[in-house]
mmCIF file with all atom_site columns, C-alpha atoms in Angstrom:
data_model
loop_
_atom_site.group_PDB
_atom_site.id
_atom_site.type_symbol
_atom_site.label_atom_id
_atom_site.label_alt_id
_atom_site.label_comp_id
_atom_site.label_asym_id
_atom_site.label_entity_id
_atom_site.label_seq_id
_atom_site.pdbx_PDB_ins_code
_atom_site.Cartn_x
_atom_site.Cartn_y
_atom_site.Cartn_z
_atom_site.occupancy
_atom_site.B_iso_or_equiv
_atom_site.pdbx_formal_charge
_atom_site.auth_seq_id
_atom_site.auth_comp_id
_atom_site.auth_asym_id
_atom_site.auth_atom_id
_atom_site.pdbx_PDB_model_num
ATOM 1   C CA . MET A 1 1   ? -41.154 -5.859  21.190  1.00 40.00 ? 2   MET A CA 1
ATOM 2   C CA . ILE A 1 2   ? -38.851 -2.837  21.834  1.00 38.00 ? 3   ILE A CA 1
ATOM 3   C CA . ILE A 1 3   ? -38.283 -1.584  25.412  1.00 36.00 ? 4   ILE A CA 1
ATOM 4   C CA . LEU A 1 4   ? -36.914 1.843   25.735  1.00 37.00 ? 5   LEU A CA 1
ATOM 5   C CA . LEU A 1 5   ? -35.337 2.011   29.375  1.00 38.00 ? 6   LEU A CA 1
ATOM 6   C CA . LYS A 1 6   ? -35.114 5.844   29.404  1.00 39.00 ? 7   LYS A CA 1
ATOM 7   C CA . PRO A 1 7   ? -35.661 8.738   26.991  1.00 41.00 ? 8   PRO A CA 1
ATOM 8   C CA . LEU A 1 8   ? -32.547 9.648   24.990  1.00 40.00 ? 9   LEU A CA 1
ATOM 9   C CA . ASN A 1 9   ? -31.221 13.175  25.367  1.00 44.00 ? 10  ASN A CA 1
ATOM 10  C CA . ILE A 1 10  ? -28.813 13.846  22.515  1.00 35.00 ? 11  ILE A CA 1
ATOM 11  C CA . GLU A 1 11  ? -26.902 16.643  24.017  1.00 39.00 ? 12  GLU A CA 1
ATOM 12  C CA . LYS A 1 12  ? -26.874 15.094  27.650  1.00 41.00 ? 13  LYS A CA 1
ATOM 13  C CA . ASP A 1 13  ? -25.694 11.598  26.211  1.00 40.00 ? 14  ASP A CA 1
ATOM 14  C CA . ASN A 1 14  ? -23.155 13.252  24.088  1.00 38.00 ? 15  ASN A CA 1
ATOM 15  C CA . ILE A 1 15  ? -24.380 11.210  21.043  1.00 31.00 ? 16  ILE A CA 1
ATOM 16  C CA . ILE A 1 16  ? -23.464 13.654  18.647  1.00 32.00 ? 17  ILE A CA 1
ATOM 17  C CA . ASN A 1 17  ? -19.716 13.984  19.832  1.00 35.00 ? 18  ASN A CA 1
ATOM 18  C CA . LYS A 1 18  ? -19.376 10.045  20.034  1.00 36.00 ? 19  LYS A CA 1
ATOM 19  C CA . ILE A 1 19  ? -20.541 9.828   16.309  1.00 30.00 ? 20  ILE A CA 1
ATOM 20  C CA . HIS A 1 20  ? -18.180 12.554  15.401  1.00 35.00 ? 21  HIS A CA 1
ATOM 21  C CA . CYS A 1 21  ? -15.234 10.825  17.097  1.00 36.00 ? 22  CYS A CA 1
ATOM 22  C CA . ALA A 1 22  ? -16.006 7.532   15.627  1.00 35.00 ? 23  ALA A CA 1
ATOM 23  C CA . SER A 1 23  ? -16.058 9.072   12.109  1.00 35.00 ? 24  SER A CA 1
ATOM 24  C CA . ILE A 1 24  ? -12.682 10.616  12.776  1.00 34.00 ? 25  ILE A CA 1
ATOM 25  C CA . SER A 1 25  ? -11.216 7.312   14.225  1.00 38.00 ? 26  SER A CA 1
ATOM 26  C CA . SER A 1 26  ? -12.412 5.253   11.229  1.00 43.00 ? 27  SER A CA 1
ATOM 27  C CA . ASN A 1 27  ? -9.742  7.077   9.046   1.00 55.00 ? 28  ASN A CA 1
ATOM 28  C CA . TYR A 1 28  ? -7.203  5.042   10.805  1.00 53.00 ? 29  TYR A CA 1
ATOM 29  C CA . LEU A 1 29  ? -9.101  1.565   10.771  1.00 56.00 ? 30  LEU A CA 1
ATOM 30  C CA . GLU A 1 30  ? -7.591  -0.904  8.230   1.00 53.00 ? 31  GLU A CA 1
ATOM 31  C CA . ARG A 1 31  ? -9.949  -2.304  5.742   1.00 51.00 ? 32  ARG A CA 1
ATOM 32  C CA . HIS A 1 32  ? -9.983  -5.828  4.242   1.00 49.00 ? 33  HIS A CA 1
ATOM 33  C CA . PHE A 1 33  ? -8.046  -6.314  0.984   1.00 48.00 ? 34  PHE A CA 1
ATOM 34  C CA . ASP A 1 34  ? -11.377 -7.244  -0.939  1.00 46.00 ? 35  ASP A CA 1
ATOM 35  C CA . ASP A 1 35  ? -13.101 -4.129  0.186   1.00 47.00 ? 36  ASP A CA 1
ATOM 36  C CA . LYS A 1 36  ? -10.539 -2.001  -1.679  1.00 50.00 ? 37  LYS A CA 1
ATOM 37  C CA . LEU A 1 37  ? -9.947  -4.143  -4.636  1.00 49.00 ? 38  LEU A CA 1
ATOM 38  C CA . LEU A 1 38  ? -12.337 -2.488  -7.168  1.00 52.00 ? 39  LEU A CA 1
ATOM 39  C CA . GLU A 1 39  ? -11.887 1.060   -5.904  1.00 64.00 ? 40  GLU A CA 1
ATOM 40  C CA . ASN A 1 40  ? -10.235 3.554   -8.591  1.00 65.00 ? 41  ASN A CA 1
ATOM 41  C CA . ILE A 1 41  ? -9.568  0.357   -10.551 1.00 86.00 ? 42  ILE A CA 1
ATOM 42  C CA . ASP A 1 42  ? -8.907  2.157   -13.856 1.00 91.00 ? 43  ASP A CA 1
ATOM 43  C CA . LYS A 1 43  ? -6.491  4.572   -12.249 1.00 93.00 ? 44  LYS A CA 1
ATOM 44  C CA . LYS A 1 44  ? -4.545  1.684   -10.536 1.00 94.00 ? 45  LYS A CA 1
ATOM 45  C CA . PHE A 1 45  ? -4.256  -0.072  -13.928 1.00 94.00 ? 46  PHE A CA 1
ATOM 46  C CA . LYS A 1 46  ? -2.784  2.993   -15.417 1.00 96.00 ? 47  LYS A CA 1
ATOM 47  C CA . ILE A 1 47  ? -0.256  3.346   -12.544 1.00 96.00 ? 48  ILE A CA 1
ATOM 48  C CA . ALA A 1 48  ? 0.634   -0.282  -13.220 1.00 97.00 ? 49  ALA A CA 1
ATOM 49  C CA . GLU A 1 49  ? 1.249   0.130   -16.801 1.00 97.00 ? 50  GLU A CA 1
ATOM 50  C CA . LYS A 1 50  ? 3.657   3.034   -16.005 1.00 98.00 ? 51  LYS A CA 1
ATOM 51  C CA . ALA A 1 51  ? 5.302   1.050   -13.292 1.00 98.00 ? 52  ALA A CA 1
ATOM 52  C CA . VAL A 1 52  ? 6.073   -1.924  -15.584 1.00 98.00 ? 53  VAL A CA 1
ATOM 53  C CA . LYS A 1 53  ? 7.947   0.179   -17.935 1.00 97.00 ? 54  LYS A CA 1
ATOM 54  C CA . MET A 1 54  ? 10.314  0.987   -15.185 1.00 97.00 ? 55  MET A CA 1
ATOM 55  C CA . ILE A 1 55  ? 11.433  -2.510  -14.663 1.00 98.00 ? 56  ILE A CA 1
ATOM 56  C CA . PRO A 1 56  ? 14.795  -3.281  -16.079 1.00 97.00 ? 57  PRO A CA 1
ATOM 57  C CA . GLU A 1 57  ? 15.398  -6.480  -18.212 1.00 96.00 ? 58  GLU A CA 1
ATOM 58  C CA . LYS A 1 58  ? 16.300  -9.515  -16.350 1.00 96.00 ? 59  LYS A CA 1
ATOM 59  C CA . GLY A 1 59  ? 15.811  -7.524  -13.135 1.00 98.00 ? 60  GLY A CA 1
ATOM 60  C CA . VAL A 1 60  ? 14.943  -8.468  -9.624  1.00 98.00 ? 61  VAL A CA 1
ATOM 61  C CA . VAL A 1 61  ? 11.519  -7.009  -8.480  1.00 98.00 ? 62  VAL A CA 1
ATOM 62  C CA . ILE A 1 62  ? 10.007  -6.847  -5.120  1.00 98.00 ? 63  ILE A CA 1
ATOM 63  C CA . LEU A 1 63  ? 6.214   -6.430  -5.142  1.00 98.00 ? 64  LEU A CA 1
ATOM 64  C CA . ASP A 1 64  ? 4.740   -5.266  -1.838  1.00 94.00 ? 65  ASP A CA 1
ATOM 65  C CA . SER A 1 65  ? 1.098   -6.141  -0.679  1.00 89.00 ? 66  SER A CA 1
ATOM 66  C CA . GLY A 1 66  ? -1.663  -3.844  -1.882  1.00 87.00 ? 67  GLY A CA 1
ATOM 67  C CA . THR A 1 67  ? -4.320  -3.442  -4.525  1.00 91.00 ? 68  THR A CA 1
ATOM 68  C CA . THR A 1 68  ? -2.308  -1.247  -6.826  1.00 94.00 ? 69  THR A CA 1
ATOM 69  C CA . VAL A 1 69  ? 0.794   -3.546  -6.567  1.00 95.00 ? 70  VAL A CA 1
ATOM 70  C CA . LEU A 1 70  ? -1.627  -6.337  -7.639  1.00 95.00 ? 71  LEU A CA 1
ATOM 71  C CA . GLN A 1 71  ? -2.254  -4.694  -10.959 1.00 96.00 ? 72  GLN A CA 1
ATOM 72  C CA . ILE A 1 72  ? 1.514   -4.594  -11.448 1.00 98.00 ? 73  ILE A CA 1
ATOM 73  C CA . ALA A 1 73  ? 1.586   -8.204  -10.962 1.00 97.00 ? 74  ALA A CA 1
ATOM 74  C CA . LYS A 1 74  ? -1.085  -8.896  -13.394 1.00 96.00 ? 75  LYS A CA 1
ATOM 75  C CA . LEU A 1 75  ? 0.852   -7.150  -16.181 1.00 97.00 ? 76  LEU A CA 1
ATOM 76  C CA . LEU A 1 76  ? 3.958   -8.986  -15.250 1.00 97.00 ? 77  LEU A CA 1
ATOM 77  C CA . ASN A 1 77  ? 2.471   -12.131 -16.694 1.00 96.00 ? 78  ASN A CA 1
ATOM 78  C CA . LEU A 1 78  ? 3.256   -10.526 -20.010 1.00 95.00 ? 79  LEU A CA 1
ATOM 79  C CA . LYS A 1 79  ? 6.989   -10.411 -19.178 1.00 96.00 ? 80  LYS A CA 1
ATOM 80  C CA . SER A 1 80  ? 9.654   -13.052 -18.747 1.00 96.00 ? 81  SER A CA 1
ATOM 81  C CA . ASN A 1 81  ? 13.192  -13.515 -17.376 1.00 97.00 ? 82  ASN A CA 1
ATOM 82  C CA . LEU A 1 82  ? 12.428  -11.471 -14.253 1.00 98.00 ? 83  LEU A CA 1
ATOM 83  C CA . VAL A 1 83  ? 12.858  -12.522 -10.551 1.00 98.00 ? 84  VAL A CA 1
ATOM 84  C CA . ILE A 1 84  ? 9.859   -11.477 -8.666  1.00 98.00 ? 85  ILE A CA 1
ATOM 85  C CA . VAL A 1 85  ? 9.738   -11.425 -4.968  1.00 98.00 ? 86  VAL A CA 1
ATOM 86  C CA . THR A 1 86  ? 6.468   -10.825 -2.928  1.00 98.00 ? 87  THR A CA 1
ATOM 87  C CA . ASN A 1 87  ? 5.084   -11.101 0.571   1.00 96.00 ? 88  ASN A CA 1
ATOM 88  C CA . SER A 1 88  ? 1.535   -10.834 -0.816  1.00 96.00 ? 89  SER A CA 1
ATOM 89  C CA . LEU A 1 89  ? -0.482  -14.081 -1.172  1.00 96.00 ? 90  LEU A CA 1
ATOM 90  C CA . ILE A 1 90  ? -2.788  -12.360 -3.674  1.00 94.00 ? 91  ILE A CA 1
ATOM 91  C CA . VAL A 1 91  ? 0.103   -11.194 -5.855  1.00 96.00 ? 92  VAL A CA 1
ATOM 92  C CA . ALA A 1 92  ? 1.543   -14.701 -5.891  1.00 97.00 ? 93  ALA A CA 1
ATOM 93  C CA . GLN A 1 93  ? -1.810  -16.224 -6.959  1.00 96.00 ? 94  GLN A CA 1
ATOM 94  C CA . ALA A 1 94  ? -1.914  -13.727 -9.693  1.00 96.00 ? 95  ALA A CA 1
ATOM 95  C CA . LEU A 1 95  ? 1.568   -14.832 -10.909 1.00 97.00 ? 96  LEU A CA 1
ATOM 96  C CA . GLU A 1 96  ? 0.985   -18.612 -10.520 1.00 94.00 ? 97  GLU A CA 1
ATOM 97  C CA . ASN A 1 97  ? 1.373   -19.129 -14.232 1.00 94.00 ? 98  ASN A CA 1
ATOM 98  C CA . THR A 1 98  ? 4.188   -16.640 -14.872 1.00 96.00 ? 99  THR A CA 1
ATOM 99  C CA . LYS A 1 99  ? 7.254   -17.186 -17.047 1.00 95.00 ? 100 LYS A CA 1
ATOM 100 C CA . ASN A 1 100 ? 9.232   -15.306 -14.558 1.00 98.00 ? 101 ASN A CA 1
ATOM 101 C CA . GLN A 1 101 ? 10.931  -16.751 -11.312 1.00 98.00 ? 102 GLN A CA 1
ATOM 102 C CA . LEU A 1 102 ? 8.535   -16.321 -8.429  1.00 98.00 ? 103 LEU A CA 1
ATOM 103 C CA . ILE A 1 103 ? 9.700   -16.113 -4.881  1.00 97.00 ? 104 ILE A CA 1
ATOM 104 C CA . VAL A 1 104 ? 7.170   -16.080 -2.005  1.00 97.00 ? 105 VAL A CA 1
ATOM 105 C CA . THR A 1 105 ? 8.569   -14.814 1.209   1.00 97.00 ? 106 THR A CA 1
ATOM 106 C CA . GLY A 1 106 ? 6.249   -16.956 3.421   1.00 95.00 ? 107 GLY A CA 1
ATOM 107 C CA . GLY A 1 107 ? 5.604   -16.044 6.945   1.00 96.00 ? 108 GLY A CA 1
ATOM 108 C CA . GLU A 1 108 ? 2.535   -15.227 9.043   1.00 96.00 ? 109 GLU A CA 1
ATOM 109 C CA . LEU A 1 109 ? -0.537  -14.557 6.803   1.00 95.00 ? 110 LEU A CA 1
ATOM 110 C CA . ARG A 1 110 ? -2.319  -11.326 7.813   1.00 90.00 ? 111 ARG A CA 1
ATOM 111 C CA . LYS A 1 111 ? -5.880  -12.003 6.279   1.00 88.00 ? 112 LYS A CA 1
ATOM 112 C CA . LYS A 1 112 ? -6.901  -8.278  6.198   1.00 83.00 ? 113 LYS A CA 1
ATOM 113 C CA . SER A 1 113 ? -4.018  -7.459  3.848   1.00 81.00 ? 114 SER A CA 1
ATOM 114 C CA . MET A 1 114 ? -3.510  -10.993 2.545   1.00 88.00 ? 115 MET A CA 1
ATOM 115 C CA . SER A 1 115 ? 0.165   -10.548 3.146   1.00 93.00 ? 116 SER A CA 1
ATOM 116 C CA . PHE A 1 116 ? 2.946   -12.420 4.789   1.00 96.00 ? 117 PHE A CA 1
ATOM 117 C CA . VAL A 1 117 ? 4.605   -10.752 7.940   1.00 95.00 ? 118 VAL A CA 1
ATOM 118 C CA . GLY A 1 118 ? 6.715   -11.624 10.714  1.00 96.00 ? 119 GLY A CA 1
ATOM 119 C CA . TYR A 1 119 ? 10.231  -13.209 11.144  1.00 96.00 ? 120 TYR A CA 1
ATOM 120 C CA . LEU A 1 120 ? 10.217  -15.478 8.103   1.00 96.00 ? 121 LEU A CA 1
ATOM 121 C CA . ALA A 1 121 ? 8.912   -12.709 5.699   1.00 96.00 ? 122 ALA A CA 1
ATOM 122 C CA . THR A 1 122 ? 11.496  -10.141 6.818   1.00 96.00 ? 123 THR A CA 1
ATOM 123 C CA . LYS A 1 123 ? 14.315  -12.620 6.791   1.00 96.00 ? 124 LYS A CA 1
ATOM 124 C CA . ALA A 1 124 ? 13.567  -13.674 3.102   1.00 96.00 ? 125 ALA A CA 1
ATOM 125 C CA . ILE A 1 125 ? 13.486  -10.082 1.984   1.00 96.00 ? 126 ILE A CA 1
ATOM 126 C CA . LYS A 1 126 ? 16.682  -9.215  3.964   1.00 95.00 ? 127 LYS A CA 1
ATOM 127 C CA . SER A 1 127 ? 18.585  -12.047 1.918   1.00 95.00 ? 128 SER A CA 1
ATOM 128 C CA . ILE A 1 128 ? 17.576  -10.488 -1.494  1.00 95.00 ? 129 ILE A CA 1
ATOM 129 C CA . HIS A 1 129 ? 18.923  -7.328  -3.235  1.00 96.00 ? 130 HIS A CA 1
ATOM 130 C CA . ALA A 1 130 ? 16.298  -6.008  -5.649  1.00 98.00 ? 131 ALA A CA 1
ATOM 131 C CA . ASP A 1 131 ? 16.799  -3.844  -8.613  1.00 98.00 ? 132 ASP A CA 1
ATOM 132 C CA . ILE A 1 132 ? 13.458  -2.135  -8.055  1.00 98.00 ? 133 ILE A CA 1
ATOM 133 C CA . ALA A 1 133 ? 10.619  -2.415  -5.570  1.00 98.00 ? 134 ALA A CA 1
ATOM 134 C CA . PHE A 1 134 ? 7.036   -1.323  -5.829  1.00 98.00 ? 135 PHE A CA 1
ATOM 135 C CA . ILE A 1 135 ? 5.258   -0.331  -2.541  1.00 96.00 ? 136 ILE A CA 1
ATOM 136 C CA . GLY A 1 136 ? 1.834   0.852   -1.715  1.00 93.00 ? 137 GLY A CA 1
ATOM 137 C CA . CYS A 1 137 ? 0.610   2.918   1.111   1.00 92.00 ? 138 CYS A CA 1
ATOM 138 C CA . ASP A 1 138 ? -2.606  3.714   3.085   1.00 90.00 ? 139 ASP A CA 1
ATOM 139 C CA . GLY A 1 139 ? -2.081  7.465   3.209   1.00 90.00 ? 140 GLY A CA 1
ATOM 140 C CA . PHE A 1 140 ? 0.538   10.126  4.139   1.00 92.00 ? 141 PHE A CA 1
ATOM 141 C CA . HIS A 1 141 ? 2.036   11.850  7.127   1.00 89.00 ? 142 HIS A CA 1
ATOM 142 C CA . VAL A 1 142 ? 3.787   15.117  6.925   1.00 89.00 ? 143 VAL A CA 1
ATOM 143 C CA . ASP A 1 143 ? 7.148   13.449  6.377   1.00 91.00 ? 144 ASP A CA 1
ATOM 144 C CA . GLY A 1 144 ? 6.295   10.195  4.513   1.00 94.00 ? 145 GLY A CA 1
ATOM 145 C CA . PRO A 1 145 ? 3.915   7.356   3.490   1.00 95.00 ? 146 PRO A CA 1
ATOM 146 C CA . CYS A 1 146 ? 2.065   5.472   6.125   1.00 91.00 ? 147 CYS A CA 1
ATOM 147 C CA . THR A 1 147 ? 0.251   2.247   6.842   1.00 90.00 ? 148 THR A CA 1
ATOM 148 C CA . ARG A 1 148 ? -2.541  1.367   9.152   1.00 86.00 ? 149 ARG A CA 1
ATOM 149 C CA . SER A 1 149 ? -1.068  -1.875  10.378  1.00 85.00 ? 150 SER A CA 1
ATOM 150 C CA . TYR A 1 150 ? 1.892   -2.062  12.734  1.00 89.00 ? 151 TYR A CA 1
ATOM 151 C CA . ARG A 1 151 ? 2.496   -5.744  11.503  1.00 88.00 ? 152 ARG A CA 1
ATOM 152 C CA . GLU A 1 152 ? 3.240   -4.259  8.048   1.00 89.00 ? 153 GLU A CA 1
ATOM 153 C CA . LEU A 1 153 ? 5.894   -1.948  9.209   1.00 91.00 ? 154 LEU A CA 1
ATOM 154 C CA . GLU A 1 154 ? 8.951   -4.144  9.303   1.00 93.00 ? 155 GLU A CA 1
ATOM 155 C CA . VAL A 1 155 ? 8.487   -5.845  6.077   1.00 95.00 ? 156 VAL A CA 1
ATOM 156 C CA . LYS A 1 156 ? 8.000   -2.424  4.277   1.00 94.00 ? 157 LYS A CA 1
ATOM 157 C CA . GLN A 1 157 ? 11.108  -1.143  5.835   1.00 94.00 ? 158 GLN A CA 1
ATOM 158 C CA . ARG A 1 158 ? 13.256  -4.171  4.841   1.00 96.00 ? 159 ARG A CA 1
ATOM 159 C CA . ILE A 1 159 ? 11.905  -3.635  1.358   1.00 96.00 ? 160 ILE A CA 1
ATOM 160 C CA . PHE A 1 160 ? 13.468  -0.109  1.400   1.00 95.00 ? 161 PHE A CA 1
ATOM 161 C CA . GLU A 1 161 ? 16.808  -1.344  2.838   1.00 96.00 ? 162 GLU A CA 1
ATOM 162 C CA . ASN A 1 162 ? 17.172  -4.056  0.164   1.00 97.00 ? 163 ASN A CA 1
ATOM 163 C CA . SER A 1 163 ? 16.287  -2.287  -2.954  1.00 97.00 ? 164 SER A CA 1
ATOM 164 C CA . LYS A 1 164 ? 18.250  -0.057  -5.430  1.00 97.00 ? 165 LYS A CA 1
ATOM 165 C CA . GLU A 1 165 ? 15.281  1.877   -6.320  1.00 96.00 ? 166 GLU A CA 1
ATOM 166 C CA . VAL A 1 166 ? 11.898  2.235   -4.534  1.00 96.00 ? 167 VAL A CA 1
ATOM 167 C CA . VAL A 1 167 ? 8.779   3.471   -6.356  1.00 98.00 ? 168 VAL A CA 1
ATOM 168 C CA . LEU A 1 168 ? 5.654   4.303   -4.489  1.00 97.00 ? 169 LEU A CA 1
ATOM 169 C CA . VAL A 1 169 ? 2.589   3.507   -6.335  1.00 97.00 ? 170 VAL A CA 1
ATOM 170 C CA . THR A 1 170 ? -0.758  5.150   -5.122  1.00 94.00 ? 171 THR A CA 1
ATOM 171 C CA . ASP A 1 171 ? -3.831  6.502   -6.525  1.00 92.00 ? 172 ASP A CA 1
ATOM 172 C CA . SER A 1 172 ? -4.576  10.213  -5.696  1.00 92.00 ? 173 SER A CA 1
ATOM 173 C CA . SER A 1 173 ? -7.343  9.453   -3.119  1.00 90.00 ? 174 SER A CA 1
ATOM 174 C CA . LYS A 1 174 ? -4.512  8.365   -0.736  1.00 89.00 ? 175 LYS A CA 1
ATOM 175 C CA . PHE A 1 175 ? -3.209  11.980  -0.431  1.00 91.00 ? 176 PHE A CA 1
ATOM 176 C CA . SER A 1 176 ? -6.248  12.921  1.594   1.00 87.00 ? 177 SER A CA 1
ATOM 177 C CA . MET A 1 177 ? -5.898  9.868   4.016   1.00 85.00 ? 178 MET A CA 1
ATOM 178 C CA . ASP A 1 178 ? -3.749  9.162   7.022   1.00 81.00 ? 179 ASP A CA 1
ATOM 179 C CA . GLY A 1 179 ? -2.464  6.089   8.794   1.00 78.00 ? 180 GLY A CA 1
ATOM 180 C CA . LEU A 1 180 ? -1.118  5.398   12.322  1.00 84.00 ? 181 LEU A CA 1
ATOM 181 C CA . TYR A 1 181 ? 2.442   4.272   11.275  1.00 90.00 ? 182 TYR A CA 1
ATOM 182 C CA . ARG A 1 182 ? 4.808   5.962   8.957   1.00 94.00 ? 183 ARG A CA 1
ATOM 183 C CA . PHE A 1 183 ? 7.055   3.341   7.242   1.00 94.00 ? 184 PHE A CA 1
ATOM 184 C CA . ALA A 1 184 ? 9.417   5.675   5.427   1.00 95.00 ? 185 ALA A CA 1
ATOM 185 C CA . THR A 1 185 ? 10.476  9.145   4.981   1.00 94.00 ? 186 THR A CA 1
ATOM 186 C CA . PHE A 1 186 ? 10.093  10.907  1.463   1.00 93.00 ? 187 PHE A CA 1
ATOM 187 C CA . ASP A 1 187 ? 13.987  11.082  1.191   1.00 91.00 ? 188 ASP A CA 1
ATOM 188 C CA . GLN A 1 188 ? 14.001  7.224   1.059   1.00 93.00 ? 189 GLN A CA 1
ATOM 189 C CA . ILE A 1 189 ? 11.552  7.202   -2.110  1.00 94.00 ? 190 ILE A CA 1
ATOM 190 C CA . ASN A 1 190 ? 13.155  7.603   -5.577  1.00 92.00 ? 191 ASN A CA 1
ATOM 191 C CA . ASN A 1 191 ? 9.734   7.656   -7.683  1.00 97.00 ? 192 ASN A CA 1
ATOM 192 C CA . LEU A 1 192 ? 6.025   8.087   -7.024  1.00 97.00 ? 193 LEU A CA 1
ATOM 193 C CA . ILE A 1 193 ? 3.416   7.214   -9.564  1.00 98.00 ? 194 ILE A CA 1
ATOM 194 C CA . THR A 1 194 ? -0.167  8.603   -9.035  1.00 97.00 ? 195 THR A CA 1
ATOM 195 C CA . ASP A 1 195 ? -3.125  9.519   -11.296 1.00 95.00 ? 196 ASP A CA 1
ATOM 196 C CA . ILE A 1 196 ? -4.289  12.799  -12.837 1.00 95.00 ? 197 ILE A CA 1
ATOM 197 C CA . ASN A 1 197 ? -6.651  13.632  -9.951  1.00 94.00 ? 198 ASN A CA 1
ATOM 198 C CA . VAL A 1 198 ? -3.785  14.668  -7.704  1.00 94.00 ? 199 VAL A CA 1
ATOM 199 C CA . THR A 1 199 ? -3.866  18.341  -6.976  1.00 94.00 ? 200 THR A CA 1
ATOM 200 C CA . GLU A 1 200 ? -0.922  20.952  -7.170  1.00 93.00 ? 201 GLU A CA 1
ATOM 201 C CA . GLU A 1 201 ? -1.414  21.597  -3.512  1.00 91.00 ? 202 GLU A CA 1
ATOM 202 C CA . GLN A 1 202 ? -0.885  17.865  -2.696  1.00 90.00 ? 203 GLN A CA 1
ATOM 203 C CA . LEU A 1 203 ? 2.116   17.688  -5.056  1.00 91.00 ? 204 LEU A CA 1
ATOM 204 C CA . GLN A 1 204 ? 3.684   20.523  -3.238  1.00 88.00 ? 205 GLN A CA 1
ATOM 205 C CA . LEU A 1 205 ? 3.923   18.580  -0.077  1.00 84.00 ? 206 LEU A CA 1
ATOM 206 C CA . LEU A 1 206 ? 6.476   16.119  -1.786  1.00 90.00 ? 207 LEU A CA 1
ATOM 207 C CA . PRO A 1 207 ? 10.197  17.124  -1.707  1.00 90.00 ? 208 PRO A CA 1
ATOM 208 C CA . SER A 1 208 ? 11.982  17.900  -4.923  1.00 89.00 ? 209 SER A CA 1
ATOM 209 C CA . ASN A 1 209 ? 14.131  14.554  -4.725  1.00 88.00 ? 210 ASN A CA 1
ATOM 210 C CA . ILE A 1 210 ? 11.100  12.525  -5.725  1.00 94.00 ? 211 ILE A CA 1
ATOM 211 C CA . GLU A 1 211 ? 10.405  12.050  -9.395  1.00 96.00 ? 212 GLU A CA 1
ATOM 212 C CA . VAL A 1 212 ? 6.716   12.145  -9.719  1.00 96.00 ? 213 VAL A CA 1
ATOM 213 C CA . SER A 1 213 ? 4.949   10.489  -12.742 1.00 97.00 ? 214 SER A CA 1
ATOM 214 C CA . ILE A 1 214 ? 1.135   11.434  -13.251 1.00 97.00 ? 215 ILE A CA 1
ATOM 215 C CA . VAL A 1 215 ? -0.872  9.088   -15.414 1.00 96.00 ? 216 VAL A CA 1
#
């Protein structure tokens, strides 16, 4: 039995505005890793193929958390003689049978991103000097890539500080998304790999110092 306590007045109760505001705010809500895993999977795989070609022989590689970075990890199972560092539990699981040396940072596990954060994670990354790092994002601010989680900020910033070269890997859908926390400015990024659906207008937002690869 449904009991209606009072008639609903859409304008008076401001229902339309509440729904509109909720839809805007949802752009900043973090989604679980599993919910994003299969989105644009073909594009993420092509991005990963390009990324793997950039890794130097016997290099030290940092893999951030993220669904695109996960595709890079899977392809690295075909490589050997690398040192791979990651703060991602999912990435580590994908590399459990790797012929490369695998270092997992440890730390507090964030279940939404399945990544390690906090003091132990940042301390581990701070002690490593990587040749190249691959990092993902949730979207873009005017002056750089962003994440929807405050807990991810320090880990991402430490990756930038301790890597000779940082490559941002993101499918083109992220160019129309935003996030609460910018973790780097564009001048900190050496390379960006994205897919062919990126528009000229979106690319014009990037400074000329970034080498962009479109796959």
